[in-house]
Short mmCIF file of C-alpha atoms (C1' of nucleotides) in Angstrom, two decimals:
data_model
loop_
_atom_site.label_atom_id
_atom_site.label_comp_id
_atom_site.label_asym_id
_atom_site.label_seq_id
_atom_site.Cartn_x
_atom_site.Cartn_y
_atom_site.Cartn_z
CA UNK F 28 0.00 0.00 0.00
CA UNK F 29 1.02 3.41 -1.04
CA UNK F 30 0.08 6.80 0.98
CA UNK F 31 0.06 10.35 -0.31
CA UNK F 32 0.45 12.99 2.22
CA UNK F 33 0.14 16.50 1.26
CA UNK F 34 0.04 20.13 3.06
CA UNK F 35 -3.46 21.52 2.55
CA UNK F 36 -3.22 24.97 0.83
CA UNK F 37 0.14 24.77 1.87
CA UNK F 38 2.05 27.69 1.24
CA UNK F 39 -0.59 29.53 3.39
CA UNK F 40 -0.87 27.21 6.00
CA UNK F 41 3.18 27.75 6.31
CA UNK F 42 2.36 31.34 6.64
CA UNK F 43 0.06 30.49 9.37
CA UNK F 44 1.92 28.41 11.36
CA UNK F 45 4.25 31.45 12.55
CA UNK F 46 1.29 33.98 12.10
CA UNK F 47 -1.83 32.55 14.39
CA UNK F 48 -3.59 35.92 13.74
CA UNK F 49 -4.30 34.21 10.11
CA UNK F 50 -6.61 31.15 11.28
CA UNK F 51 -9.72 31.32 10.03
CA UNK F 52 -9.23 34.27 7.66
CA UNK F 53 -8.94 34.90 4.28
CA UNK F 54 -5.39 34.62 2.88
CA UNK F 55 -3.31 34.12 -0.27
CA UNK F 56 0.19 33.84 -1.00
CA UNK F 57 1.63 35.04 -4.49
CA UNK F 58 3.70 33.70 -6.97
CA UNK F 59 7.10 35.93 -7.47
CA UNK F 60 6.82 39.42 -8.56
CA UNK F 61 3.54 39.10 -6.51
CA UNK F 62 2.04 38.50 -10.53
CA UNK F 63 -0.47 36.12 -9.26
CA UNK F 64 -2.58 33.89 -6.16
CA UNK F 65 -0.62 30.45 -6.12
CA UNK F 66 -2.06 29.24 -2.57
CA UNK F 67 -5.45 30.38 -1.35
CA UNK F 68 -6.63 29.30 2.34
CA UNK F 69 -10.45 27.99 2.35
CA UNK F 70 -11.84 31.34 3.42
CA UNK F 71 -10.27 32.72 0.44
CA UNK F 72 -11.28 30.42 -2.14
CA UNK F 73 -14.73 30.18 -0.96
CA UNK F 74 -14.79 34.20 -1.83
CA UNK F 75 -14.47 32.82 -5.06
CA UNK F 76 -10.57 33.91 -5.60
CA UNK F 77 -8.90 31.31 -8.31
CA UNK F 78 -5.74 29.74 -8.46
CA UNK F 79 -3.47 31.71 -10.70
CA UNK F 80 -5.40 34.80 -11.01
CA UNK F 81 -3.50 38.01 -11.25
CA UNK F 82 -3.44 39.82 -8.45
CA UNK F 83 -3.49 43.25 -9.88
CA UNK F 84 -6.87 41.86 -10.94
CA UNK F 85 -8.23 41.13 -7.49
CA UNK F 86 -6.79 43.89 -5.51
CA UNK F 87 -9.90 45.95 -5.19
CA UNK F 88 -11.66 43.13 -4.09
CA UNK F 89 -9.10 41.98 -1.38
CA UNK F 90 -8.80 45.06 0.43
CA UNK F 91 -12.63 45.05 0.47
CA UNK F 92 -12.80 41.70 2.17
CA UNK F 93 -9.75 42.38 4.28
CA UNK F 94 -8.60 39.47 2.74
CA UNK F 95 -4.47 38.91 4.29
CA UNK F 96 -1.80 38.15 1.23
CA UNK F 97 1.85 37.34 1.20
CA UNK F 98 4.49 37.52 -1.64
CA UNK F 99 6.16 33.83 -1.68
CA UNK F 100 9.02 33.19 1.14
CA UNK F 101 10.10 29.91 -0.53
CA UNK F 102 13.30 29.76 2.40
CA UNK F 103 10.34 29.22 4.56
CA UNK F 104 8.25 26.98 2.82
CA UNK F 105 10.94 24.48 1.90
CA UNK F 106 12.26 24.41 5.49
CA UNK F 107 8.70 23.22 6.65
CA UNK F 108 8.47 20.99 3.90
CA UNK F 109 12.05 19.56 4.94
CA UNK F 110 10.38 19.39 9.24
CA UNK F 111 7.12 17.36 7.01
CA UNK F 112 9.72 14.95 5.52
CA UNK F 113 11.77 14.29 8.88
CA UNK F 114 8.73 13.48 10.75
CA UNK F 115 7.29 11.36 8.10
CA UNK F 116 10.43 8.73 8.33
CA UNK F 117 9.43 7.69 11.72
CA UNK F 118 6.24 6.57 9.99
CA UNK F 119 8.63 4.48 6.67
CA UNK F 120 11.30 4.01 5.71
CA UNK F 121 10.56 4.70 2.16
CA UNK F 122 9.62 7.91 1.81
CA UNK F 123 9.56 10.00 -1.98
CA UNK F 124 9.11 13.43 -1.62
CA UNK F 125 7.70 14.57 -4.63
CA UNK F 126 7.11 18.04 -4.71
CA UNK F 127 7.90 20.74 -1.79
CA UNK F 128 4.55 19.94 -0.04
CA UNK F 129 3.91 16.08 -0.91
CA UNK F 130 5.19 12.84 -0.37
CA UNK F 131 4.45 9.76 -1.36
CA UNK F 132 5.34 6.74 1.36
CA UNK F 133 5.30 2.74 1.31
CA UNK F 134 2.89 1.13 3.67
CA UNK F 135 3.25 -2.28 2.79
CA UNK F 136 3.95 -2.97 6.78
CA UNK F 137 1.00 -2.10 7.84
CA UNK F 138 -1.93 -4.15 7.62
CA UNK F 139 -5.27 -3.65 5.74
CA UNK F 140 -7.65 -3.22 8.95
CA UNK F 141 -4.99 -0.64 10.61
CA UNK F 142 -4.50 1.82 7.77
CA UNK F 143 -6.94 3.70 8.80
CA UNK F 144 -5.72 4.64 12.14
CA UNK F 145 -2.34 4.81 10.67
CA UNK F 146 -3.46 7.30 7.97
CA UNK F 147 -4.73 9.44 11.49
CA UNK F 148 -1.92 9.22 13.29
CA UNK F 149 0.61 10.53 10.22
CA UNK F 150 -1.82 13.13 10.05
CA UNK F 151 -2.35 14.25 13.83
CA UNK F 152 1.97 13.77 14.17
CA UNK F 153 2.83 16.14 11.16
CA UNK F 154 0.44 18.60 12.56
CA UNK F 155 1.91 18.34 16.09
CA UNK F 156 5.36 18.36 14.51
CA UNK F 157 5.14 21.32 12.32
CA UNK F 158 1.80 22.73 12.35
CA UNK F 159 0.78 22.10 8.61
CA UNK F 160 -2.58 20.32 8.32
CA UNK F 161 -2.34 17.74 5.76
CA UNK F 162 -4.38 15.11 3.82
CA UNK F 163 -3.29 11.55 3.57
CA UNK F 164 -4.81 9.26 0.58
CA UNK F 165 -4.11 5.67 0.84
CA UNK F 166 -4.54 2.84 -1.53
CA UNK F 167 -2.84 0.43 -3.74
CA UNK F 168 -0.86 2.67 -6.16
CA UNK F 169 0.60 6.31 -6.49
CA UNK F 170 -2.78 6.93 -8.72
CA UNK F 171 -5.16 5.36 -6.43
CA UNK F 172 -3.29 7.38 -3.58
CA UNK F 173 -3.96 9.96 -5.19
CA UNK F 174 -7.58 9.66 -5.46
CA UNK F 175 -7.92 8.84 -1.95
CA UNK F 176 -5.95 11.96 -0.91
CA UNK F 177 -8.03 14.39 -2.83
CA UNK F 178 -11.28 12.61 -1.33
CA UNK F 179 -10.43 12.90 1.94
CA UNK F 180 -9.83 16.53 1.79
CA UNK F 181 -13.42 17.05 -0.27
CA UNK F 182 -15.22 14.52 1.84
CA UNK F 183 -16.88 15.93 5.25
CA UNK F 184 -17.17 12.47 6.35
CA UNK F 185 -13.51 11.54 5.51
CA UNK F 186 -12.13 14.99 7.50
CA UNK F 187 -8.74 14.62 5.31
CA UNK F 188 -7.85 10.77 5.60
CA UNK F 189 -9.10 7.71 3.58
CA UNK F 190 -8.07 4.63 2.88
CA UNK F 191 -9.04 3.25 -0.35
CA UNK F 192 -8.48 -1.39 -0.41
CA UNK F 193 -12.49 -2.31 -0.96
CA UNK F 194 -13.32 -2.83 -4.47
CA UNK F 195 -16.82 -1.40 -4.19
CA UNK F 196 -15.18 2.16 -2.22
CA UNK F 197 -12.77 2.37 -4.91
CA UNK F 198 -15.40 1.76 -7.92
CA UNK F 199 -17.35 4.37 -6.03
CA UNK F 200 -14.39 6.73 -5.78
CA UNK F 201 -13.16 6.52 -9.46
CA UNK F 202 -17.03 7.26 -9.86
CA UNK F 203 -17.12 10.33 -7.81
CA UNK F 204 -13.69 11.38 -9.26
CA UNK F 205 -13.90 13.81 -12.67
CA UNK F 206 -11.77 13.56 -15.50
CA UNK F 207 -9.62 16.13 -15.07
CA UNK F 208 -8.96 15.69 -11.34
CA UNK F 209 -6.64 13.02 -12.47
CA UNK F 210 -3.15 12.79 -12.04
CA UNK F 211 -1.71 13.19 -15.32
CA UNK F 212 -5.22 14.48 -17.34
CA UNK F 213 -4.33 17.93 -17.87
CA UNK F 214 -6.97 20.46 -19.60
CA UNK F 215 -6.14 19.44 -23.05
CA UNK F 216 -6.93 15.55 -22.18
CA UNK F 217 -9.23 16.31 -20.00
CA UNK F 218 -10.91 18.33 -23.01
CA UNK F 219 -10.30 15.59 -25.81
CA UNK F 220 -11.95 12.96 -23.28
CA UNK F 221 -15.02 14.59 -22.43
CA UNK F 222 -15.25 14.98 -26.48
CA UNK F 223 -15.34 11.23 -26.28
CA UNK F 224 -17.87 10.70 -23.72
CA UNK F 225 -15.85 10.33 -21.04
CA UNK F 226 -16.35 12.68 -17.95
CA UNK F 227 -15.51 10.48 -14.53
CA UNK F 228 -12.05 8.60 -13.62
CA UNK F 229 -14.38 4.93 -13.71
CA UNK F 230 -15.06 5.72 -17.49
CA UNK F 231 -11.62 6.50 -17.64
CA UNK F 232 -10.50 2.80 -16.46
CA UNK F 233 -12.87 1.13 -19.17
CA UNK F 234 -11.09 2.34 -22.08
CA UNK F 235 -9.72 0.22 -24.40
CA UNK F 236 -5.82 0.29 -23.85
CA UNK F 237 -5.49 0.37 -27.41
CA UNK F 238 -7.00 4.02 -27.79
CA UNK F 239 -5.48 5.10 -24.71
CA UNK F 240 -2.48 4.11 -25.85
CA UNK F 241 -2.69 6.28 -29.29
CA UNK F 242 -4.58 9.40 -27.57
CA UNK F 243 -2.68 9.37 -24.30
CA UNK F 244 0.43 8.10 -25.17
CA UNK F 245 2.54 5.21 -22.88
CA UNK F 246 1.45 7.11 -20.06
CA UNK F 247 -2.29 6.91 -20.11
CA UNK F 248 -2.01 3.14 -20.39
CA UNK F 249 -0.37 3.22 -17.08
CA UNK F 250 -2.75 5.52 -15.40
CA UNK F 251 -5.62 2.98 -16.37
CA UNK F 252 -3.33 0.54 -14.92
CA UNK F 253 -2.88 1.98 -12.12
CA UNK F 254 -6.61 2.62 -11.51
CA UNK F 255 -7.18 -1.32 -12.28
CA UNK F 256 -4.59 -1.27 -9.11
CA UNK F 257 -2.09 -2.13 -10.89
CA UNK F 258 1.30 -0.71 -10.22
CA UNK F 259 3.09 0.71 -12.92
CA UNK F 260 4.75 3.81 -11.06
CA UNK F 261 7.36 2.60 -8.83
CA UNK F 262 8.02 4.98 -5.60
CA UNK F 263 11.60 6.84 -6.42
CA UNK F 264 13.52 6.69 -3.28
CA UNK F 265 16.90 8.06 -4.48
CA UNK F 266 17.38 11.66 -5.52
CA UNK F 267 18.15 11.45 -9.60
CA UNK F 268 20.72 13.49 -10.40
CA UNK F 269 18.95 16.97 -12.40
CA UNK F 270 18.89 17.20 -16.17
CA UNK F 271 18.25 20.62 -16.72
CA UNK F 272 18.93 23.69 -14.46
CA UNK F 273 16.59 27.32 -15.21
CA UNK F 274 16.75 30.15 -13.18
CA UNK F 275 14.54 32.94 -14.97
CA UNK F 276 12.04 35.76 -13.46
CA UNK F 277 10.09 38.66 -14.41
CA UNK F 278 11.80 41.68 -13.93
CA UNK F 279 9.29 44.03 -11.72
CA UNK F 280 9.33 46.52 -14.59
CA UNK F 281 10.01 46.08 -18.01
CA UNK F 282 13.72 46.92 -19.08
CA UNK F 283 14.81 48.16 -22.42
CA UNK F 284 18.89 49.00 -21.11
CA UNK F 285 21.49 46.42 -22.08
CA UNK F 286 23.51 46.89 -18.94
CA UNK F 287 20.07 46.29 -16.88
CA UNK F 288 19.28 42.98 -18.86
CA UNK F 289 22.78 41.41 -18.51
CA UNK F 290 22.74 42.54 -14.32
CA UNK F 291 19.77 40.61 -14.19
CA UNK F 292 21.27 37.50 -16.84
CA UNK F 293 24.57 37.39 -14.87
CA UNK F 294 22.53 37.32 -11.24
CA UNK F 295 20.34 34.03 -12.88
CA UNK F 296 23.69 32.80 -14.04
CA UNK F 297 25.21 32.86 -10.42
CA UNK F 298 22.27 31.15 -8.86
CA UNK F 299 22.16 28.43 -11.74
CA UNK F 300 26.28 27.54 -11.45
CA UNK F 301 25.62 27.84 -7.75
CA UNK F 302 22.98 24.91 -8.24
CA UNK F 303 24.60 22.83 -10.65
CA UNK F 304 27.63 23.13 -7.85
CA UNK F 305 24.98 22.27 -4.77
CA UNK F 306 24.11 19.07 -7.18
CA UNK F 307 27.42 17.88 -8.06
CA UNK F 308 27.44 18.72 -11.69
CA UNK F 309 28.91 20.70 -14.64
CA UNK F 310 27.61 21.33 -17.91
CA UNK F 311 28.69 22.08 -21.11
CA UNK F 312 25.62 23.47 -23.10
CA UNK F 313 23.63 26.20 -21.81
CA UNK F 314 20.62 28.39 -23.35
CA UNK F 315 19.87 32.27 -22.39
CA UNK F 316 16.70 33.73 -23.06
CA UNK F 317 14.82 37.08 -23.22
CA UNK F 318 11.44 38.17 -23.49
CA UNK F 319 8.94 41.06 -24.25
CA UNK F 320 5.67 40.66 -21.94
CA UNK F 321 3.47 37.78 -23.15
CA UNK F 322 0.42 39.65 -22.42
CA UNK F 323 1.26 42.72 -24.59
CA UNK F 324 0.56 42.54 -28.13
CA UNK F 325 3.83 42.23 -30.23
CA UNK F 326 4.82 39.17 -27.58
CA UNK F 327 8.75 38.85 -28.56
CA UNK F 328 11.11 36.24 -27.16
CA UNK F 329 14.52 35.06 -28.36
CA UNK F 330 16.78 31.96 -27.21
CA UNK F 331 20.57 31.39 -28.07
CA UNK F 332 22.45 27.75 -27.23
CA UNK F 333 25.96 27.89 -26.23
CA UNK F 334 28.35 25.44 -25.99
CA UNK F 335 31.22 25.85 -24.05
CA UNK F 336 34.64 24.32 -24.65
CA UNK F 337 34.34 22.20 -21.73
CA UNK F 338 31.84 20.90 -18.74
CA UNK F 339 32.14 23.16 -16.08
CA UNK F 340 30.37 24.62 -13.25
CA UNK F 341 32.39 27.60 -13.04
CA UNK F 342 30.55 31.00 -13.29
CA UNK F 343 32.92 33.29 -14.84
CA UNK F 344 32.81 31.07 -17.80
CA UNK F 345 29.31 31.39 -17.77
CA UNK F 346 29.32 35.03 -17.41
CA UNK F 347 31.61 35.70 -20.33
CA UNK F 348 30.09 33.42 -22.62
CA UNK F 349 26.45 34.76 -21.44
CA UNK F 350 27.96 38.22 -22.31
CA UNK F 351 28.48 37.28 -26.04
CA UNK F 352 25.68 35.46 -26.25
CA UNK F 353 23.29 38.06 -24.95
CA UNK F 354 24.74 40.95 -27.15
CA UNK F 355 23.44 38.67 -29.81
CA UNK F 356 20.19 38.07 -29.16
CA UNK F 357 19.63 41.82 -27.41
CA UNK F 358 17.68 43.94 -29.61
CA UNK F 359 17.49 48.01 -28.54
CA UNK F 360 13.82 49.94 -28.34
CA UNK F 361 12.35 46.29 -26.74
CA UNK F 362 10.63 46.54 -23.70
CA UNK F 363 11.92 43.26 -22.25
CA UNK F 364 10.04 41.81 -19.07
CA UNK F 365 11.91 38.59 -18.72
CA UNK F 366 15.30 37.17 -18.97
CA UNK F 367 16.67 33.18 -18.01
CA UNK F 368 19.37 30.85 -18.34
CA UNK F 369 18.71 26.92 -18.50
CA UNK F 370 21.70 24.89 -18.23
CA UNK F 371 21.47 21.39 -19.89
CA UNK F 372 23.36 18.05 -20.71
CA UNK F 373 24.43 17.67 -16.73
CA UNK F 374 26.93 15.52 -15.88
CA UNK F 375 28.94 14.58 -13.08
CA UNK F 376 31.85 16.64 -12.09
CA UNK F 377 35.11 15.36 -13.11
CA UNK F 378 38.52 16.87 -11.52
CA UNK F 379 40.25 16.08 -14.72
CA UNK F 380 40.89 18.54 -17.84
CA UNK F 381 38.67 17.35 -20.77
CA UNK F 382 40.51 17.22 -23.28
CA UNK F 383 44.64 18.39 -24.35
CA UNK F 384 44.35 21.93 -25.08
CA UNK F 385 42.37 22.40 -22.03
CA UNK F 386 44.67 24.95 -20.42
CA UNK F 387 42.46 25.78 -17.61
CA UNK F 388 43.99 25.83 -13.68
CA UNK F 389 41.12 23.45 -12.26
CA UNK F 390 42.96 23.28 -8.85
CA UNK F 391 42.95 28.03 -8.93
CA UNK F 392 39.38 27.76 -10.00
CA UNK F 393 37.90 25.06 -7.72
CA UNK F 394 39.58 27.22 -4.46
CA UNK F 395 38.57 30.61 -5.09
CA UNK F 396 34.91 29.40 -6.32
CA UNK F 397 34.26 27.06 -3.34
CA UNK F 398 35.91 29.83 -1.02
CA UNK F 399 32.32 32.02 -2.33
CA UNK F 400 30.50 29.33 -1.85
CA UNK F 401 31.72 28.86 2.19
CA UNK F 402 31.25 32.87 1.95
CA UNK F 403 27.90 33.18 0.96
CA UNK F 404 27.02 30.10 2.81
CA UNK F 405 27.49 31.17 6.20
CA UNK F 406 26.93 34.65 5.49
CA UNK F 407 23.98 34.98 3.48
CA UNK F 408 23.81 34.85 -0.65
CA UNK F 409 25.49 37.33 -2.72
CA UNK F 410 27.40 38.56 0.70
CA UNK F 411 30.56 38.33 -2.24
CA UNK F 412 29.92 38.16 -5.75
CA UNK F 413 31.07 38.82 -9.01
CA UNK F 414 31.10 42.55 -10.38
CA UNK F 415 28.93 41.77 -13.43
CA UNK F 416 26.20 41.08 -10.84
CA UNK F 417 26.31 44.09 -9.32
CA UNK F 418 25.68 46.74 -12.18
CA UNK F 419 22.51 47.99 -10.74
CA UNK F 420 19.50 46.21 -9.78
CA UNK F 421 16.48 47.93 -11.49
CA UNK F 422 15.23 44.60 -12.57
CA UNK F 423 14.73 43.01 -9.01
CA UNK F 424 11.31 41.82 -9.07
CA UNK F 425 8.45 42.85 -6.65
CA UNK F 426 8.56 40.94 -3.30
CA UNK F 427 6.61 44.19 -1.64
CA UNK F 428 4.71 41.77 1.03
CA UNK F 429 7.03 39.41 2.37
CA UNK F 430 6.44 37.66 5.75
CA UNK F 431 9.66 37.60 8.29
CA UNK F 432 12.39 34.51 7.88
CA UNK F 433 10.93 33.26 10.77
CA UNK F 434 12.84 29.86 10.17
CA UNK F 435 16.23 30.80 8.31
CA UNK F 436 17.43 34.00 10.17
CA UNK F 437 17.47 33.37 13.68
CA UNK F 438 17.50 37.11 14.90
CA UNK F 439 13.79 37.41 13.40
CA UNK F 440 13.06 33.80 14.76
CA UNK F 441 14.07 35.30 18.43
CA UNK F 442 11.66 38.67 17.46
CA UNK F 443 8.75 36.22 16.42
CA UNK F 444 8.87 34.91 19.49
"C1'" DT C 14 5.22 -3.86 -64.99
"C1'" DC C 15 9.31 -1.86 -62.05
"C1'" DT C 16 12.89 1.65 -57.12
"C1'" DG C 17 14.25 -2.32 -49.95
"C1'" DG C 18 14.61 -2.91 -45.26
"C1'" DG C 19 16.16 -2.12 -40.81
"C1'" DG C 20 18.10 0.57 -37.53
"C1'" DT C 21 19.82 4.74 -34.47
"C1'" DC C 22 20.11 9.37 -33.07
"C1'" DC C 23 18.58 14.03 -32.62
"C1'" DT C 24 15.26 17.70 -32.19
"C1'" DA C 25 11.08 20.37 -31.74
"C1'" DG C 26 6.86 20.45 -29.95
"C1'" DG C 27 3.35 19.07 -26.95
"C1'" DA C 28 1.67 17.25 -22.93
"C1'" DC C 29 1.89 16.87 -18.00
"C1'" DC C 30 3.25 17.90 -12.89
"C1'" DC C 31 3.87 21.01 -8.66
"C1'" DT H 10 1.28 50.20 -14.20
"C1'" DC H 11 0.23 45.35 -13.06
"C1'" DT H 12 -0.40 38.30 -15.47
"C1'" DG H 13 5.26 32.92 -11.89
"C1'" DG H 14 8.91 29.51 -12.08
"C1'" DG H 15 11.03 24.99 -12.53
"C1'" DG H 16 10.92 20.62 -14.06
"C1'" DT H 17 10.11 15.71 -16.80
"C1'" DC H 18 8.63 12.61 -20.32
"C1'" DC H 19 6.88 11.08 -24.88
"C1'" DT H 20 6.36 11.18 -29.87
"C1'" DA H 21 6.84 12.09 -34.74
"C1'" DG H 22 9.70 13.11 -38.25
"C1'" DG H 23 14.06 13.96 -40.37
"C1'" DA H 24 18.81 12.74 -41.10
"C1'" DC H 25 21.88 9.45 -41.33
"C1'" DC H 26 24.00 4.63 -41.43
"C1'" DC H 27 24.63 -0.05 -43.77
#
DNA sequence: TCTGGGGTCCTAGGACCC
DNA sequence: TCTGGGGTCCTAGGACCC
């Protein structure tokens, strides 16, 4: 048996946990550049606020309803996910944490008359823990699980756990369950089924594999699987190593100066190397890309690969090459609102030169960048930095309503208290 | 009359997830 | 004025090989 656990509305209920004032009131938490609502509390989204609506959009109506919102404090939320994930291994010992606020767990040692009880006790331990109330879904596989889980949060009877083994309560489930509430039916499947007549998760499992298979791909067929009970997603308990790296954002206003752009491209660059270091890796290819604002008519976005002479992790090899690439994709009178890098074909980092002509002093280069690293580490990022990211910073984005570090800085911690 | 068969690799685009 | 960011996987089609 497989559980889901997941932190209801959970980037709010984070915001909670260190703010009590917020129980039982309207609140929202918004993406970066405070552009939009990604986490609504219950309050809010019975005032009829919807996920990913811009907020500039809704701000009339907030202050009206005195409704409390937050620009994102991701330092915060991923050191409460981390708390979720510590107290959830006293539970399993295989645990897959699959996105900041959800984890899937193996409960193959507990049997089929105590899952219930087991499902409560996760639940009332990760609120006691860390304050996030969660929903646990339990069932045969990930799919099922997640059925369950998004049941129990719906269902009054339920009150956020259920475990899903009886034939007849899962029939009924898959039943209750609409197309698109499906893990892996997006809006365009979930569109193309209901075309086809089918409109619950049950009609879902009667297809014929052999349509699935050429509507939905490889990966429907395993969904219906998985519905049937059948496992086809295996938990992942190991951390893969990345494939791809991006660090991109909206620039709060829109930019039109070269210098500006490349401040903002070398500060993306920084915190991408700095990643690919955290991971282990070094790449060789990378992409850097700019854009007009998609919402504005004349929508204009350019993208330039670069390959570099050898894998590397080392920023001032991204910096120079982002340079020259960025003078030739940068085009003047643009009102640009958005710049990124994405680093690609990762691998492992070698201490050895790649290749003869390779004339680079690895041993000069490791020192001073893991010497930053250590730096910025202890100190807080960008406490020393290169000079390219420092050219001025009219890009930052807006981060106007920020809660406190009440986690990560432990002179605010000792204020919250 | 009439022009093979089998395979790999790469890429762009589309779909999905949170 | 103002609309997020970071990922993965799958497939079809083209290019190329013998």
């Amino acid at each position: 048996m497989i559980s889901l656990i997941d932190g209801n509305n959970f980037y709010v209920s984070c915001e909670r946990v260190f703010n009590p004032k917020l129980r039982n009131k309207p609140v929202v938490v918004l993406s970066n550049n405070d552009g939009c609502v990604v986490s609504r509390s219950d309050e809010a989204k019975k005032l009829g606020i919807k996920m990913g609506q811009p907020f500039f959009e809704i701000k009339p109506f907030i202050k009206k309803h005195d409704i409390k919102y937050f620009s994102s404090n991701y330092s915060l939320y991923g050191d409460m996910s981390a708390r979720i994930i510590k107290t959830l291994e006293q539970f399993s010992p295989e645990i897959e944490m699959y996105s900041i606020d959800e984890a899937f767990i193996d409960l193959s040692h507990v049997s089929q008359e105590k899952l219930h009880e087991f499902g409560w006790k996760i639940k009332n331990t990760v609120y006691q823990h860390t304050g996030i109330p969660c929903g646990i879904g339990i069932s045969f596989t990930k799919s099922l699980a997640k059925v369950a889980n998004k049941i129990a949060k719906k269902s009054a009877k339920a009150k956020g756990v259920l475990a899903l083994y009886e034939q007849s309560h899962i029939t009924e489930a898959l039943k209750r369950t609409e197309i698109g509430d499906l893990w892996g039916i997006g809006r365009k499947y979930a569109k193309k089924l209901k075309e086809n007549g089918v409109n619950s998760a049950l009609e879902y499992r009667n297809l014929e594999i052999d349509w699935l298979r050429k509507n939905l791909t490889i990966n429907g067929v395993h969904l219906a699987q998985e519905l049937h009970g059948i496992s086809c997603l295996d938990l992942e308990l190991f951390h893969e190593p990345k494939k791809s790296i991006t660090v991109s954002r909206s620039f709060g206003r829109a930019q039109s100066d070269f210098n500006d752009i490349f401040s903002a491209l070398a500060n993306h660059t920084a915190v991408a190397c700095r990643k690919l270091r955290q991971e282990g890796l070094e790449a060789q290819y990378f992409c850097i890309y700019l854009a007009t604002s998609y919402h504005k008519e004349n929508f204009f976005s350019d993208s330039i690969n670069i390959r570099l002479p050898y894998y590397t992790s080392f920023t001032p090899e991204y910096l120079k090459y982002g340079l020259i690439a960025l003078k030739k994709i940068f085009k003047e009178n643009k009102m640009y609102k958005k710049c990124g890098i994405l680093l690609f074909d990762l691998k492992s980092k070698s201490t050895l030169p790649s290749h003869l002509f390779d004339f680079r002093n690895l041993e000069q280069e490791n020192a001073l960048i893991s010497t930053i690293d250590q730096i910025n580490n202890r100190n807080g990022a960008s406490s020393i930095n290169f000079a390219d990211l420092f050219i001025n910073k009219n890009w930052t984005p807006q981060r106007a309503h920020v809660s406190k570090k009440y986690t990560t800085n432990l002179n605010e911690l000792i204020l919250a208290r």
